Tab-separated table of C-alpha atoms in Angstrom:
chain	number	residue	atom	x	y	z
A	1	MET	CA	0.000	0.000	0.000
A	2	GLY	CA	2.902	2.325	0.708
A	3	THR	CA	4.213	1.662	-2.793
A	4	ILE	CA	0.821	2.529	-4.271
A	5	PHE	CA	0.712	5.816	-2.394
A	6	LEU	CA	4.274	6.815	-3.269
A	7	TYR	CA	4.137	6.086	-6.986
A	8	GLU	CA	0.523	7.015	-7.723
A	9	ILE	CA	0.742	10.320	-5.842
A	10	ALA	CA	3.978	11.229	-7.631
A	11	GLY	CA	2.751	10.132	-11.062
A	12	THR	CA	-0.633	11.814	-10.784
A	13	ALA	CA	0.952	15.002	-9.457
A	14	MET	CA	3.275	15.048	-12.482
A	15	LEU	CA	0.334	14.527	-14.840
A	16	ILE	CA	-1.739	17.321	-13.314
A	17	LEU	CA	1.183	19.734	-12.976
A	18	LEU	CA	1.855	19.498	-16.710
A	19	GLY	CA	-1.829	19.290	-17.673
A	20	VAL	CA	-3.081	22.223	-15.630
A	21	GLY	CA	0.124	24.001	-16.574
A	22	VAL	CA	-0.463	23.778	-20.323
A	23	VAL	CA	-4.026	25.078	-19.964
A	24	ALA	CA	-2.794	27.963	-17.809
A	25	ASN	CA	-0.106	28.733	-20.381
A	26	VAL	CA	-2.685	28.927	-23.177
A	27	VAL	CA	-5.529	30.646	-21.320
A	28	LEU	CA	-4.063	33.096	-18.819
A	29	THR	CA	-3.088	36.541	-20.026
A	30	LYS	CA	0.526	37.630	-20.523
A	31	THR	CA	1.951	34.096	-20.647
A	32	LYS	CA	4.398	33.074	-23.359
A	33	GLY	CA	1.902	30.513	-24.646
A	34	ASN	CA	-1.240	32.652	-24.513
A	35	GLY	CA	-3.538	31.816	-27.409
A	36	GLY	CA	-1.658	28.623	-28.275
A	37	GLY	CA	-4.899	26.823	-29.043
A	38	TRP	CA	-6.622	23.506	-28.519
A	39	LEU	CA	-3.967	21.307	-30.099
A	40	LEU	CA	-1.302	22.681	-27.756
A	41	ILE	CA	-3.581	21.800	-24.842
A	42	SER	CA	-4.242	18.321	-26.247
A	43	PHE	CA	-0.552	17.599	-26.766
A	44	GLY	CA	0.332	19.091	-23.388
A	45	TRP	CA	-2.073	16.755	-21.617
A	46	GLY	CA	-0.856	13.804	-23.664
A	47	LEU	CA	2.749	14.495	-22.771
A	48	GLY	CA	1.715	15.015	-19.150
A	49	VAL	CA	0.325	11.475	-19.213
A	50	PHE	CA	3.574	10.296	-20.839
A	51	ALA	CA	5.622	11.752	-17.969
A	52	GLY	CA	3.209	10.555	-15.287
A	53	VAL	CA	3.208	6.979	-16.570
A	54	PHE	CA	7.000	6.836	-16.407
A	55	VAL	CA	7.012	8.188	-12.851
A	56	ALA	CA	4.389	5.705	-11.612
A	57	TYR	CA	5.645	2.670	-13.577
A	58	LYS	CA	5.938	0.456	-10.491
A	59	THR	CA	2.199	0.515	-9.733
A	60	GLY	CA	0.993	0.268	-13.316
A	61	ALA	CA	0.578	4.055	-13.538
A	62	HIS	CA	-3.191	4.248	-13.183
A	63	LEU	CA	-3.137	8.020	-12.419
A	64	ASN	CA	-6.908	7.946	-12.853
A	65	PRO	CA	-9.765	6.334	-10.890
A	66	ALA	CA	-11.364	5.444	-14.233
A	67	VAL	CA	-8.362	3.277	-15.114
A	68	THR	CA	-8.496	1.655	-11.678
A	69	PHE	CA	-12.211	0.921	-12.116
A	70	GLY	CA	-11.652	-0.355	-15.640
A	71	ILE	CA	-9.065	-2.876	-14.445
A	72	LEU	CA	-11.290	-3.840	-11.503
A	73	PHE	CA	-14.285	-4.586	-13.743
A	74	SER	CA	-12.172	-6.307	-16.396
A	75	GLY	CA	-11.793	-9.258	-14.046
A	76	ALA	CA	-8.020	-8.857	-13.675
A	77	SER	CA	-6.411	-10.427	-10.619
A	78	GLU	CA	-3.704	-7.753	-10.284
A	79	TYR	CA	-3.608	-3.974	-10.677
A	80	ALA	CA	0.109	-4.280	-11.490
A	81	ASP	CA	2.781	-6.906	-10.998
A	82	GLY	CA	2.618	-8.008	-7.364
A	83	ILE	CA	-0.351	-5.764	-6.475
A	84	PRO	CA	-3.502	-7.892	-6.131
A	85	VAL	CA	-6.963	-6.525	-6.823
A	86	ASN	CA	-8.610	-6.175	-3.425
A	87	PHE	CA	-10.572	-3.590	-1.461
A	88	ALA	CA	-7.624	-2.084	0.417
A	89	ASN	CA	-5.498	-1.634	-2.695
A	90	THR	CA	-8.452	-0.182	-4.609
A	91	VAL	CA	-8.976	2.452	-1.905
A	92	ALA	CA	-5.234	3.180	-1.862
A	93	TYR	CA	-5.187	3.807	-5.606
A	94	LEU	CA	-8.213	6.094	-5.472
A	95	ALA	CA	-6.892	8.081	-2.496
A	96	ALA	CA	-3.406	8.440	-3.972
A	97	GLU	CA	-4.798	9.636	-7.306
A	98	MET	CA	-6.849	12.336	-5.571
A	99	ILE	CA	-3.975	13.485	-3.373
A	100	GLY	CA	-1.608	13.577	-6.336
A	101	ALA	CA	-4.095	15.561	-8.408
A	102	MET	CA	-4.412	18.184	-5.687
A	103	ILE	CA	-0.648	18.463	-5.258
A	104	GLY	CA	-0.148	18.847	-9.006
A	105	ALA	CA	-2.770	21.598	-9.183
A	106	VAL	CA	-1.138	23.531	-6.342
A	107	LEU	CA	2.261	23.279	-8.052
A	108	ALA	CA	0.821	24.511	-11.367
A	109	TRP	CA	-0.775	27.451	-9.551
A	110	ALA	CA	2.602	28.256	-7.963
A	111	VAL	CA	4.244	28.355	-11.407
A	112	TYR	CA	1.621	30.771	-12.774
A	113	LYS	CA	0.823	32.589	-9.519
A	114	LYS	CA	1.508	36.099	-10.827
A	115	HIS	CA	-0.554	35.432	-13.948
A	116	TYR	CA	-3.467	34.181	-11.865
A	117	ASP	CA	-3.230	37.351	-9.791
A	118	GLU	CA	-3.642	39.490	-12.937
A	119	GLU	CA	-6.374	37.413	-14.611
A	120	LYS	CA	-9.787	39.132	-14.572
A	121	GLU	CA	-11.954	36.405	-16.128
A	122	ALA	CA	-13.289	33.960	-13.545
A	123	GLY	CA	-14.142	31.429	-16.250
A	124	SER	CA	-10.583	31.420	-17.539
A	125	ILE	CA	-9.223	30.836	-14.053
A	126	LEU	CA	-11.582	27.935	-13.330
A	127	GLY	CA	-10.960	26.499	-16.797
A	128	THR	CA	-7.291	25.984	-16.000
A	129	PHE	CA	-8.164	23.841	-12.982
A	130	SER	CA	-11.233	21.868	-14.034
A	131	THR	CA	-13.380	21.050	-17.018
A	132	GLY	CA	-16.646	22.615	-18.103
A	133	PRO	CA	-19.050	22.280	-21.013
A	134	GLU	CA	-19.198	24.633	-23.958
A	135	LEU	CA	-22.937	23.908	-24.205
A	136	ARG	CA	-24.368	23.025	-20.810
A	137	SER	CA	-26.632	20.009	-21.074
A	138	TYR	CA	-25.928	17.728	-18.142
A	139	GLY	CA	-27.320	14.616	-19.820
A	140	TRP	CA	-25.387	15.029	-23.059
A	141	ASN	CA	-22.288	16.239	-21.224
A	142	PHE	CA	-22.496	13.017	-19.201
A	143	VAL	CA	-22.799	10.954	-22.403
A	144	THR	CA	-19.727	12.697	-23.838
A	145	GLU	CA	-17.636	11.839	-20.790
A	146	VAL	CA	-18.888	8.233	-20.793
A	147	ILE	CA	-17.902	7.723	-24.436
A	148	ALA	CA	-14.552	9.519	-24.205
A	149	THR	CA	-13.549	7.610	-21.079
A	150	PHE	CA	-14.700	4.336	-22.584
A	151	VAL	CA	-12.284	4.944	-25.461
A	152	LEU	CA	-9.435	5.714	-23.058
A	153	VAL	CA	-9.909	2.752	-20.735
A	154	PHE	CA	-10.897	0.220	-23.391
A	155	VAL	CA	-7.807	0.984	-25.469
A	156	ILE	CA	-5.543	0.948	-22.398
A	157	LEU	CA	-6.863	-2.471	-21.387
A	158	LEU	CA	-6.275	-3.809	-24.885
A	159	PHE	CA	-2.765	-2.327	-24.931
A	160	GLY	CA	-2.007	-4.649	-22.039
A	161	GLY	CA	-2.857	-7.696	-24.133
A	162	THR	CA	-1.122	-6.781	-27.382
A	163	PRO	CA	2.597	-6.638	-28.292
A	164	ASP	CA	2.600	-2.896	-29.086
A	165	ARG	CA	5.908	-2.211	-27.243
A	166	LEU	CA	5.118	1.489	-27.211
A	167	GLY	CA	4.870	1.702	-23.421
A	168	PRO	CA	3.806	5.101	-22.045
A	169	LEU	CA	3.802	6.629	-25.532
A	170	ALA	CA	0.772	4.533	-26.459
A	171	VAL	CA	-1.284	5.975	-23.600
A	172	ALA	CA	-0.059	9.495	-24.333
A	173	LEU	CA	-1.139	9.221	-27.960
A	174	ILE	CA	-4.649	7.984	-27.133
A	175	VAL	CA	-5.069	10.940	-24.744
A	176	VAL	CA	-4.014	13.333	-27.528
A	177	ALA	CA	-6.457	11.610	-29.884
A	178	ILE	CA	-9.329	11.908	-27.409
A	179	GLY	CA	-8.583	15.582	-26.811
A	180	ALA	CA	-8.430	16.362	-30.520
A	181	SER	CA	-11.478	14.288	-31.486
A	182	LEU	CA	-13.826	14.123	-28.490
A	183	GLY	CA	-12.695	16.937	-26.210
A	184	GLY	CA	-14.667	19.824	-27.677
A	185	PRO	CA	-17.997	19.486	-25.844
A	186	THR	CA	-16.759	19.117	-22.237
A	187	GLY	CA	-12.990	19.566	-22.182
A	188	TYR	CA	-12.564	15.772	-21.775
A	189	ALA	CA	-12.081	15.204	-18.067
A	190	ILE	CA	-11.908	11.388	-18.605
A	191	ASN	CA	-10.462	11.248	-15.090
A	192	PRO	CA	-12.448	11.994	-11.905
A	193	ALA	CA	-9.318	12.852	-9.913
A	194	ARG	CA	-8.067	15.162	-12.661
A	195	ASP	CA	-11.237	17.234	-12.355
A	196	LEU	CA	-12.235	16.974	-8.701
A	197	GLY	CA	-8.771	17.407	-7.168
A	198	PRO	CA	-7.957	20.665	-8.984
A	199	ARG	CA	-11.551	21.882	-8.520
A	200	ILE	CA	-11.124	21.550	-4.747
A	201	VAL	CA	-7.778	23.348	-4.985
A	202	HIS	CA	-9.455	26.138	-6.987
A	203	ALA	CA	-12.034	26.526	-4.213
A	204	LEU	CA	-9.346	26.712	-1.526
A	205	LEU	CA	-6.621	28.859	-3.079
A	206	PRO	CA	-6.635	32.651	-2.543
A	207	ILE	CA	-6.894	33.621	-6.218
A	208	PRO	CA	-8.297	37.099	-7.000
A	209	ASN	CA	-11.382	37.217	-9.250
A	210	LYS	CA	-11.719	33.436	-9.283
A	211	GLY	CA	-15.483	33.292	-8.805
A	212	GLY	CA	-17.224	30.025	-7.965
A	213	SER	CA	-16.003	26.485	-8.611
A	214	ASP	CA	-19.134	25.358	-10.533
A	215	TRP	CA	-20.042	22.554	-8.157
A	216	ALA	CA	-23.365	22.109	-9.985
A	217	TYR	CA	-21.442	20.602	-12.903
A	218	SER	CA	-18.823	18.722	-10.894
A	219	TRP	CA	-20.733	15.417	-10.808
A	220	VAL	CA	-20.496	15.020	-14.600
A	221	PRO	CA	-16.684	14.597	-14.814
A	222	ILE	CA	-16.877	12.152	-11.903
A	223	ALA	CA	-19.860	9.984	-12.827
A	224	GLY	CA	-19.344	9.998	-16.599
A	225	PRO	CA	-15.765	8.670	-16.519
A	226	LEU	CA	-16.598	6.028	-13.908
A	227	VAL	CA	-19.523	4.706	-15.954
A	228	GLY	CA	-17.407	4.714	-19.114
A	229	ALA	CA	-14.632	2.861	-17.294
A	230	VAL	CA	-16.955	0.173	-15.943
A	231	LEU	CA	-18.394	-0.397	-19.428
A	232	ALA	CA	-14.885	-0.608	-20.882
A	233	GLY	CA	-13.785	-3.086	-18.231
A	234	VAL	CA	-16.769	-5.357	-18.728
A	235	ILE	CA	-16.693	-5.255	-22.544
A	236	SER	CA	-12.915	-5.775	-22.645
A	237	ARG	CA	-13.422	-9.304	-21.297
A	238	ALA	CA	-14.635	-10.335	-24.745
A	239	PHE	CA	-11.432	-9.048	-26.372
A	240	ILE	CA	-8.639	-9.968	-23.978
C-alpha cells in the first residue's frame, strides 16, 4: 500500500502539474503561450500522461480512478505486478490519485501565480483547474464523458494484451487523440481525480477574481468517466 501511495501520488501530481500548466499557459493573459490553441492543450495533456506513466511505472501508472475501475471490472487479478486486486489496494489507488491531483494543481498554480493574480476572467481561471461544457446540457455532457472515457480505458486495457511495445507513448497518444477528437464538448475530463482534485484546490486557493467552482457541474466529470470505465472493463473481457 505504501508503494501505491508513493508512486501514484507522484505520477498523478506530475500529470496534473503538466496538464493544468499547459491550460494555464494557453488561457491566462501575458503568458508566453497565450492563445496557443486547442492542439497545444491536447498535446500538453498527452505528454503530461507520458511523464506521469514513467514516474508511476511500479504501480501500473493508473493516475486515474477510471483506469483503476476499468481494471477492476475487467476481471483482472492484479492492478500491477505483485499488487492484487482487493478492497484495500483499490482504496489506496483512489486516495493516492486524488492526493496527487491536488498536489499537481497547487504546483501549477505556484508556477503561474503572478498570472493568476492578474487574470480578470473567472471562467478562464476555473478552466485551467477543471473542465466545463461549452454547451451546458448535463445529460449530453455526461454521455460525452462516458464515451470519451470508454475509449481511453478500453484501449488501455487492450494495450495490455497486445505486443505494441510502445509503453507510455501509447497511452499518451490515445489521450491526444481523445482531446483532438472528443474533447470539444466538455474539455474531456476522462479522469475523476483530474477534475475533482484541482476543482477543490481552486475553491481553496486565494486567487483574486476566481469566482465560484461550478459545483453544480462537478458530478459530470466524476460519474461519466466512472460509468465509461466500468463499461470498458466489462466489454474488454470479450477481447482480452
